[in-house]
Short mmCIF file of C-alpha atoms and ligand atoms in Angstrom, two decimals:
data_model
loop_
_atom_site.label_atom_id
_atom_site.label_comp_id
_atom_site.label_asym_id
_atom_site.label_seq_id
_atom_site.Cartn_x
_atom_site.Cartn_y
_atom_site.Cartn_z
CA UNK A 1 62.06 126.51 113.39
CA UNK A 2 63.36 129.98 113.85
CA UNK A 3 66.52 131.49 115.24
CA UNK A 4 65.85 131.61 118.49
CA UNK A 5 64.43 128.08 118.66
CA UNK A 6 68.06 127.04 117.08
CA UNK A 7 69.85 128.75 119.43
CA UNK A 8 68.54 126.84 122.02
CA UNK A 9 69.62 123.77 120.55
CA UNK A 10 73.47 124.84 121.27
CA UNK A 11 75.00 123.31 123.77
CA UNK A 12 78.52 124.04 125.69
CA UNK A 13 80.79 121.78 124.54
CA UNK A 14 83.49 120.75 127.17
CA UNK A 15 86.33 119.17 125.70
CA UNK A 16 88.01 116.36 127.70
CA UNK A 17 91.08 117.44 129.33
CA UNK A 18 93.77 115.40 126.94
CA UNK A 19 92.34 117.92 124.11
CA UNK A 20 94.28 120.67 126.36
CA UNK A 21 97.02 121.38 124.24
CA UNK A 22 95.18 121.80 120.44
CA UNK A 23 93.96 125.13 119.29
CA UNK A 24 90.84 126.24 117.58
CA UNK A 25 88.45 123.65 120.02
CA UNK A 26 84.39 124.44 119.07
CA UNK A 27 83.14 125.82 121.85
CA UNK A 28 79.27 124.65 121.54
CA UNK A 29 78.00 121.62 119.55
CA UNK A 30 74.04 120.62 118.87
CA UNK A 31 72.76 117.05 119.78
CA UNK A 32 72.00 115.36 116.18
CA UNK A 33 73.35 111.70 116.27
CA UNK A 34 73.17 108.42 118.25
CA UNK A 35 76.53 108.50 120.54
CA UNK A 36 78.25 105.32 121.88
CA UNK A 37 77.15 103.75 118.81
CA UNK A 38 78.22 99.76 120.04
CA UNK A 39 81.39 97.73 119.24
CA UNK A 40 80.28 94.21 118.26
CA UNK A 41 82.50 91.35 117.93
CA UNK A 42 82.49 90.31 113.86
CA UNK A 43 83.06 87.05 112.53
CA UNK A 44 83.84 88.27 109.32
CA UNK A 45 83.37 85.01 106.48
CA UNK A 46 87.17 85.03 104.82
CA UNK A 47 89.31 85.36 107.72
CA UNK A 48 91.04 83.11 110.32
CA UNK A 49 89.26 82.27 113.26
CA UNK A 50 91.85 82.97 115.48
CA UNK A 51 92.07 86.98 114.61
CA UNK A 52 89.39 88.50 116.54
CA UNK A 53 87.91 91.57 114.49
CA UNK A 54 85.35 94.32 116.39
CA UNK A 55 82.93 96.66 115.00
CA UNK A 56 82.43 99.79 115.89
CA UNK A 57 78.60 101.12 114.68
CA UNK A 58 79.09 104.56 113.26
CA UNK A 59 76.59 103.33 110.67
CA UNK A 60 74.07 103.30 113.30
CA UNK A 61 74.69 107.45 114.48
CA UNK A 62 70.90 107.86 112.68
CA UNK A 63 68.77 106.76 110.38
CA UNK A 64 69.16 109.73 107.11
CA UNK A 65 72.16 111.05 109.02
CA UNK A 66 73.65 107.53 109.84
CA UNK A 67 77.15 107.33 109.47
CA UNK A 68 80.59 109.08 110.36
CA UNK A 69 79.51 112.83 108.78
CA UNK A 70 76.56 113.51 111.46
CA UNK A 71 79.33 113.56 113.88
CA UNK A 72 81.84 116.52 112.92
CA UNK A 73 78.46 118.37 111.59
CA UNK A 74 77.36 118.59 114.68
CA UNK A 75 79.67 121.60 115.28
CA UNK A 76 79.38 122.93 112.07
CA UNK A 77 76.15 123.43 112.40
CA UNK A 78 76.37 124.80 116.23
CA UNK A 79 78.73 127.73 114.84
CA UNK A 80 76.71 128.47 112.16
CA UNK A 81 73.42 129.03 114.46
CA UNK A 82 76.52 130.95 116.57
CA UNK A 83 76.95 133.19 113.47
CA UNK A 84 73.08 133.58 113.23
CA UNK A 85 73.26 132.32 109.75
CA UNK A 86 69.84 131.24 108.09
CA UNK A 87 70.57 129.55 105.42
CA UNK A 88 73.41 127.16 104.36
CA UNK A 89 75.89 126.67 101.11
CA UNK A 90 77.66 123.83 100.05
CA UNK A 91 78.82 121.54 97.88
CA UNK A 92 79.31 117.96 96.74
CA UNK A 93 78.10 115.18 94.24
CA UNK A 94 74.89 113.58 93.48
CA UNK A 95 75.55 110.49 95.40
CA UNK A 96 77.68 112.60 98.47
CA UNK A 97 76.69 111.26 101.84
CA UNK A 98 78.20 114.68 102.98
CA UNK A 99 75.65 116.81 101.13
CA UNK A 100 72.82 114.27 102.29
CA UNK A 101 73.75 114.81 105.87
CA UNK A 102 73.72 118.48 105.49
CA UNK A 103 70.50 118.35 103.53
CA UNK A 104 68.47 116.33 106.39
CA UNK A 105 70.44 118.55 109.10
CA UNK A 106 69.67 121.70 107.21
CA UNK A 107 66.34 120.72 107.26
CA UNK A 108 65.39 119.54 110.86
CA UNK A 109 66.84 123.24 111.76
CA UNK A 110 64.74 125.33 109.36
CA UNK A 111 67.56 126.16 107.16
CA UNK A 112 67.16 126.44 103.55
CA UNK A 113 70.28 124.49 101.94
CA UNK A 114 71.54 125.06 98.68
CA UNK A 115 74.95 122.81 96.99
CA UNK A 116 76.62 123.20 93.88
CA UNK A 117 76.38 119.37 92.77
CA UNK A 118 79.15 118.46 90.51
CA UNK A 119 77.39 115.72 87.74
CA UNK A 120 77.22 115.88 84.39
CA UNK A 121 73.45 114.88 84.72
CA UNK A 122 71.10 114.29 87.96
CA UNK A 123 70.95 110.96 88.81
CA UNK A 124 68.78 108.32 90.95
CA UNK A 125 71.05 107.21 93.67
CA UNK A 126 69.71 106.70 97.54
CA UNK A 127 72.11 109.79 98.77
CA UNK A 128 71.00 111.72 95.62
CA UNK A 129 66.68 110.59 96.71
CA UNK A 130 67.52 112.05 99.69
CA UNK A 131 69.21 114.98 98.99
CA UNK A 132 65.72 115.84 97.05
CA UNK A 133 63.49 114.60 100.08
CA UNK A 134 64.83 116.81 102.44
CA UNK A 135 64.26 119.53 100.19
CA UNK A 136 67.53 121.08 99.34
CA UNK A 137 68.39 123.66 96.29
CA UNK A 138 70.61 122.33 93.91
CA UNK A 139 72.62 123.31 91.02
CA UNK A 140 74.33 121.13 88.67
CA UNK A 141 77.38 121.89 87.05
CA UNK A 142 79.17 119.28 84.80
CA UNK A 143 82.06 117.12 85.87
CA UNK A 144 84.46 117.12 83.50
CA UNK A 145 87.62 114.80 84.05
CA UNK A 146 87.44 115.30 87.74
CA UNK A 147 87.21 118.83 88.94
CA UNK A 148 89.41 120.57 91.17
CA UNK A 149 87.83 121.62 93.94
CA UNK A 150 89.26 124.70 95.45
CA UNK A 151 89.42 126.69 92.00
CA UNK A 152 86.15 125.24 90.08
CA UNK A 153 83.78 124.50 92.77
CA UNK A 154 84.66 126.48 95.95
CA UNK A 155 83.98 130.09 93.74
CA UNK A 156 80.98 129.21 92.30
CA UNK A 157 79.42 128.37 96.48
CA UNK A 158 81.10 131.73 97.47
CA UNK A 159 79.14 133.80 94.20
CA UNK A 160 75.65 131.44 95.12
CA UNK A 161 76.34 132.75 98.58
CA UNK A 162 76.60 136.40 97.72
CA UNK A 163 73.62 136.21 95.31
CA UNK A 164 71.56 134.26 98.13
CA UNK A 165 72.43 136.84 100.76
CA UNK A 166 71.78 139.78 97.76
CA UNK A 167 68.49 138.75 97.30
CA UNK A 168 66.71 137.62 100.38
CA UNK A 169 69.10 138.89 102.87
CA UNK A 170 69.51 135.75 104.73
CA UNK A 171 72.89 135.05 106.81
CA UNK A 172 74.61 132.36 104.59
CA UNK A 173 76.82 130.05 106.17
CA UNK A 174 79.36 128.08 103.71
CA UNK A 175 80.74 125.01 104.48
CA UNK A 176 83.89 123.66 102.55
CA UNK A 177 84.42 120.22 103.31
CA UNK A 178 88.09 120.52 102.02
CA UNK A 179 89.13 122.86 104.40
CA UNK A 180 90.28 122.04 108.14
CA UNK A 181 87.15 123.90 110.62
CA UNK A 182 85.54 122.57 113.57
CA UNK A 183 84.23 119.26 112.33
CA UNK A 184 87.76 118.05 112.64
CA UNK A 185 86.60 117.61 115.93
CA UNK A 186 84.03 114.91 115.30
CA UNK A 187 86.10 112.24 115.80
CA UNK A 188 88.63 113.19 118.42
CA UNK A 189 84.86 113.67 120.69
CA UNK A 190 84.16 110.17 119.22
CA UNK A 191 87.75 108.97 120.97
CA UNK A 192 86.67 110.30 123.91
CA UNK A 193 83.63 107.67 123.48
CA UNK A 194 86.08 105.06 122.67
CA UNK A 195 87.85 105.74 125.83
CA UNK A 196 84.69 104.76 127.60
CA UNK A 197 84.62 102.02 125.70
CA UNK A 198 87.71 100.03 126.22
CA UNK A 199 89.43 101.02 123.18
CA UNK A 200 92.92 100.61 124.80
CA UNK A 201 92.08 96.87 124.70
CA UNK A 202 92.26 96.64 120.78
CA UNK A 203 95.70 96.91 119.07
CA UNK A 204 94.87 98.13 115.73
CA UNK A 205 92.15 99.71 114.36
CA UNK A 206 91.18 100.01 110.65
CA UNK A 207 88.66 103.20 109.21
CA UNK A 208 88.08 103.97 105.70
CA UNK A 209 89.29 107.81 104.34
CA UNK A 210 88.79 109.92 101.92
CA UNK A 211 88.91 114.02 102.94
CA UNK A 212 90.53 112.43 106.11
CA UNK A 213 89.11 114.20 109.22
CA UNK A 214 88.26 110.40 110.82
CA UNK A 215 91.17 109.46 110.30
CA UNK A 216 92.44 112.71 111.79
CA UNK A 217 90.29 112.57 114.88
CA UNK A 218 91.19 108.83 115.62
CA UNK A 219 94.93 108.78 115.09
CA UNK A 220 94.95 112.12 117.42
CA UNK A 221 93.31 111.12 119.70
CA UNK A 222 95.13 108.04 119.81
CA UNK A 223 98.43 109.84 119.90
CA UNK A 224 97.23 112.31 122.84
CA UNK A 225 96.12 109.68 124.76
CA UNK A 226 99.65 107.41 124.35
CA UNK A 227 97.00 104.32 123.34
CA UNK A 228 99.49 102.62 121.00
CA UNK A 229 97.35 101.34 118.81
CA UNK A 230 98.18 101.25 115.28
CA UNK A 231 95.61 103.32 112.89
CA UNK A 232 95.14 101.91 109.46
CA UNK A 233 94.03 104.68 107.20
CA UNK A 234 92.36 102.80 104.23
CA UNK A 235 92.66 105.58 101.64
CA UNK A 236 89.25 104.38 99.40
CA UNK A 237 89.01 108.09 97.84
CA UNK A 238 91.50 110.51 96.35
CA UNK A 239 95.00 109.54 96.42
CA UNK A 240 97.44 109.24 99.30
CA UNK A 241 99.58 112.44 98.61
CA UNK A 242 96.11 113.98 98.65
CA UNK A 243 95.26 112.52 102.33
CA UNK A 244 98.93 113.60 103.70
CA UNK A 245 98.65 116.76 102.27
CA UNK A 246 94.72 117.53 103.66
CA UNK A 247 96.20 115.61 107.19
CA UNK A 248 98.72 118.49 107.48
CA UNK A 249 96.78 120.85 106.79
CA UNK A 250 94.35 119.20 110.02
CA UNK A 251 97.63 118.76 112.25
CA UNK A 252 98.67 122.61 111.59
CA UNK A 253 95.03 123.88 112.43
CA UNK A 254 95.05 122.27 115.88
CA UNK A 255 98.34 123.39 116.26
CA UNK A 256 100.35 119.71 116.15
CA UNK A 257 102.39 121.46 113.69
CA UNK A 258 104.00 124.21 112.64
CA UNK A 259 103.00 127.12 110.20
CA UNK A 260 105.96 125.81 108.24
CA UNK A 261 105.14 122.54 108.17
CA UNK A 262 107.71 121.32 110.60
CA UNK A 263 106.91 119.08 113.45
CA UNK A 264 105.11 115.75 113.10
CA UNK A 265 103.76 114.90 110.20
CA UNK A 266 100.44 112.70 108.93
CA UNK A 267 102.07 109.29 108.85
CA UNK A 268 103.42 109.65 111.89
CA UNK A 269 99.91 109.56 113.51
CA UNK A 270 98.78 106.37 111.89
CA UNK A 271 99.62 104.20 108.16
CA UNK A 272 98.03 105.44 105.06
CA UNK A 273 97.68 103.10 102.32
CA UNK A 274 95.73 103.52 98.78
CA UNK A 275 92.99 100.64 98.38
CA UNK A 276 91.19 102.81 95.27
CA UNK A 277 90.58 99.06 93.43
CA UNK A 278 89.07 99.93 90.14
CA UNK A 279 88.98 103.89 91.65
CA UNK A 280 86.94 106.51 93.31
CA UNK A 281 83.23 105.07 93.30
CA UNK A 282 83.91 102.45 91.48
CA UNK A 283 82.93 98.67 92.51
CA UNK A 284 84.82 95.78 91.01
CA UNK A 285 82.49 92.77 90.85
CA UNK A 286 85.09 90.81 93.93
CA UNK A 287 84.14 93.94 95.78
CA UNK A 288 80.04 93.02 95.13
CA UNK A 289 80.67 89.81 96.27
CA UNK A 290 82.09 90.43 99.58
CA UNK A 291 79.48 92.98 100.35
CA UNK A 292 76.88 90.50 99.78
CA UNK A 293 78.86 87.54 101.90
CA UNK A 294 79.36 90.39 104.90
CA UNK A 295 76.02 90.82 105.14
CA UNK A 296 74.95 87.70 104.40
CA UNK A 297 77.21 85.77 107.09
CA UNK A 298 77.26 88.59 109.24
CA UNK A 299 73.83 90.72 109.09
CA UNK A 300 76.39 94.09 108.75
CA UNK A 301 75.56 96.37 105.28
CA UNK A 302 78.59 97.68 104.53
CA UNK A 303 78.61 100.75 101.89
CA UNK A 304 80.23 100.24 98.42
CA UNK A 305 82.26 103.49 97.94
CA UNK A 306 84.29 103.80 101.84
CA UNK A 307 83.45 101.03 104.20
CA UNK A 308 82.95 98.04 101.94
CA UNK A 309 86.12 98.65 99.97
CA UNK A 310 88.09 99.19 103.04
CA UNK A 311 86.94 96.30 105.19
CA UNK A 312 87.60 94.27 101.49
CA UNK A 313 90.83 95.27 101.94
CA UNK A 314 91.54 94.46 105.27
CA UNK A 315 90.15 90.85 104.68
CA UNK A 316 92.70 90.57 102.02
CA UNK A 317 95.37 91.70 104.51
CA UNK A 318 94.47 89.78 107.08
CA UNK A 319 94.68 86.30 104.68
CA UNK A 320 97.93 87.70 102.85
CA UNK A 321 99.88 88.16 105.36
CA UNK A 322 98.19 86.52 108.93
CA UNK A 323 101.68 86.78 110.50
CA UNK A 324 101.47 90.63 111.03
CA UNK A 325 97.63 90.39 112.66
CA UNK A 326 98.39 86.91 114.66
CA UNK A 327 97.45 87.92 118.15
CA UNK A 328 96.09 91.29 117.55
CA UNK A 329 92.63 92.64 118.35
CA UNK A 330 91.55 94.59 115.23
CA UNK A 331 88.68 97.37 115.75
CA UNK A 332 86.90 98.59 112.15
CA UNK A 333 85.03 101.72 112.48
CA UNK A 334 81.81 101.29 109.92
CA UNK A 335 81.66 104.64 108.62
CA UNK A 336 78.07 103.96 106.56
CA UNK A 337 76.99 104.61 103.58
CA UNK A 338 74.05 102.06 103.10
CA UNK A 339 72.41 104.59 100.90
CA UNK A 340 75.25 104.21 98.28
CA UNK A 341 73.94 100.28 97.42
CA UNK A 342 70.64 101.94 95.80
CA UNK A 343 72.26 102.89 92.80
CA UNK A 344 71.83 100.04 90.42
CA UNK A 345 74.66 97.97 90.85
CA UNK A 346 73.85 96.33 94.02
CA UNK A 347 70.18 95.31 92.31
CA UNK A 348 71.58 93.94 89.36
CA UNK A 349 74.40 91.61 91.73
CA UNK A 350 71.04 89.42 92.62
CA UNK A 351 69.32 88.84 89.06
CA UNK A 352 70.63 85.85 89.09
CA UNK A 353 69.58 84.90 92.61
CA UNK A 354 69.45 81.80 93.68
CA UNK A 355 67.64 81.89 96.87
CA UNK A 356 64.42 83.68 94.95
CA UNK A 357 61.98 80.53 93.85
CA UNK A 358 58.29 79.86 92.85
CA UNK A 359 57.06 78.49 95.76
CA UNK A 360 55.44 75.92 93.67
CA UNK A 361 58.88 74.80 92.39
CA UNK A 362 60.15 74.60 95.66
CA UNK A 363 57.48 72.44 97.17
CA UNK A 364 57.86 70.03 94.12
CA UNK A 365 61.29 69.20 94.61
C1 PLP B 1 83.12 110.48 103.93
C2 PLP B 1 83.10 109.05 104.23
C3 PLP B 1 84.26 108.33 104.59
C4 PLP B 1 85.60 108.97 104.64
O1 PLP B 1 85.73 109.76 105.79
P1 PLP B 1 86.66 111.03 105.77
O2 PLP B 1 86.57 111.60 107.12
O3 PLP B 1 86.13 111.93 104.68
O4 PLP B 1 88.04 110.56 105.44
C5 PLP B 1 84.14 107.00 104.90
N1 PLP B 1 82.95 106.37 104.85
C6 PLP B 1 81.82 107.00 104.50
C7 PLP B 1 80.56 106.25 104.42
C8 PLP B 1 81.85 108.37 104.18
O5 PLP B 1 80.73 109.00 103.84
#
């Protein structure tokens, strides 16, 4: 695919009238994912029948590009085909479903992709297969004691940029994740679906969050449209002070707040609330066995790193303290991740499986 035959994948985006008031709206998008992915009633195993819990399929936007990413890429990638960049720059970690979703986009447009992977060695998760599959450029650098991202990883993109651009003269676009751009809007378009979809009906609704723009899109959206309903940020990355701060930063670039950080503030758009467990990518064995009884009981794969730990959490919730949800009409948002279960742990839950026989031993007893 070539420039021109990108361009014509733009398309005008119109934002929805309640969007008025916020500054720095994309003004073109490209068609990538699945929209009005369904909301499904789920009987989750664990939980009073009485509380009646919804769905909401974001892990169904695509197959490689399923889950919540796909959808604020969409006008990432329509501004860098604006810019009549070539090639793309990023980066993220070996099991990132962020850097898989640019990968496979990068890919289906003709775009070389290259990402600074932070890992102290490559590795053989599903995102990480993928990554590889869809032919991306990647260089390793090591990860010592958690690195921080604007000052050790964000340089090293810009100077793999420069010496990209330097050497084949290709248009580099760079995308930094950690900073507030025009896939902010991915979510506040998927209210906009949720307003066709009877969202108004459901008092509360629960999504998983890590560098926060869901959360942003759904608890503006929310807010601009006077819904009422009650966003549960399920912080399952980072730390909370970390989600306020990166919220803010979201609020100020659509203009919600001010320069000076007056006006309201992140948790005044929905509740933030650290449910980390054992930390950042890391699975307690309880957590193993709920995703195996959710999927088992209820055919939904929930990922191990965001959507299983948050949908954990709000099982535990729900049973600690059924008082607070009596009467409400929950909606989760399954942000994916599937690919994160192929990294080893998930395989090793089931060697001791009971439901694998000899179908000789079977028929015997
Ligand atoms: C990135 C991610 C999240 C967190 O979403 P943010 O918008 O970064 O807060 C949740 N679930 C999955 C599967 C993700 O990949």
């Amino acid at each position: 695919m070539d420039t021109k035959a990108r361009e014509q994948l733009l398309v005008k985006y119109n934002a929805p009238a309640w969007m008025n008031t916020l500054s720095n709206i994309p003004s073109h998008r490209i068609k990538a994912s699945m929209e009005n992915t369904p909301i499904e009633r789920w009987y989750l195993p664990g939980i009073p029948e009485e509380f009646e819990v919804y769905i909401k399929r974001d892990d169904l936007t695509g197959c490689v590009l399923s889950g919540n990413k796909v959808r604020g890429l969409e006008f990432i990638f329509a501004e860098a085909i604006q810019q009549g960049c070539t090639t793309l720059c990023s980066a993220g970690s070996t099991q990132s479903n962020m850097v898989r979703t640019l990968a496979s986009m990068a890919s289906s447009l003709g775009m070389p992709a290259h990402f600074i992977i932070f890992a102290d060695k490559d590795t053989k998760e599903g995102n990480n297969l993928l990554q590889r599959m869809t032919g991306a450029h990647r260089y390793m650098i090591p990860n010592v004691g958690g690195l921080e991202f604007d000052q050790e990883v964000w340089p090293k993109v810009q100077q793999l940029a420069e010496k990209i651009r330097k050497e084949t003269g290709e248009l580099v676009y760079t995308f930094n994740f950690g900073s507030p751009s025009s896939h902010i809007f991915g979510y506040l378009k998927v209210f906009d679906e949720l307003l066709s979809q009877d969202v108004e009906s459901f008092t509360d609704i629960v999504v998983s969050c890590t560098t926060v723009p869901t959360t942003f899109g759904l608890a503006v959206g929310n807010h601009l449209n006077e819904c009422n309903i009650k966003i549960h940020s399920l912080i399952t990355g980072e730390s909370k002070a970390y989600a306020v701060k990166e919220m803010n930063k979201m609020l100020r670039y659509v203009g919600l707040q001010e320069v000076d950080g007056s006006g309201p503030s992140a948790e005044d758009y929905c509740h933030m609330t650290e449910t980390l467990g054992d930390g950042y990518g890391k699975t307690t064995q309880e957590e193993i066995e709920f995703l195996k009884k959710v999927a088992t009981k209820t055919g939904i794969i929930l990922g191990s790193t965001y959507s299983g730990k948050a949908a954990y959490h709000m099982v535990k919730e729900l049973n600690e303290q059924p008082d607070k949800f009596r009467g409400k009409k929950i909606l989760f948002i399954h942000t994916g991740g599937v690919f994160e279960l192929f990294d080893g742990r998930m395989q090793n839950a089931f060697d001791k499986d009971d439901n694998v026989k000899q179908w000789k031993d079977a028929m015997d007893n």
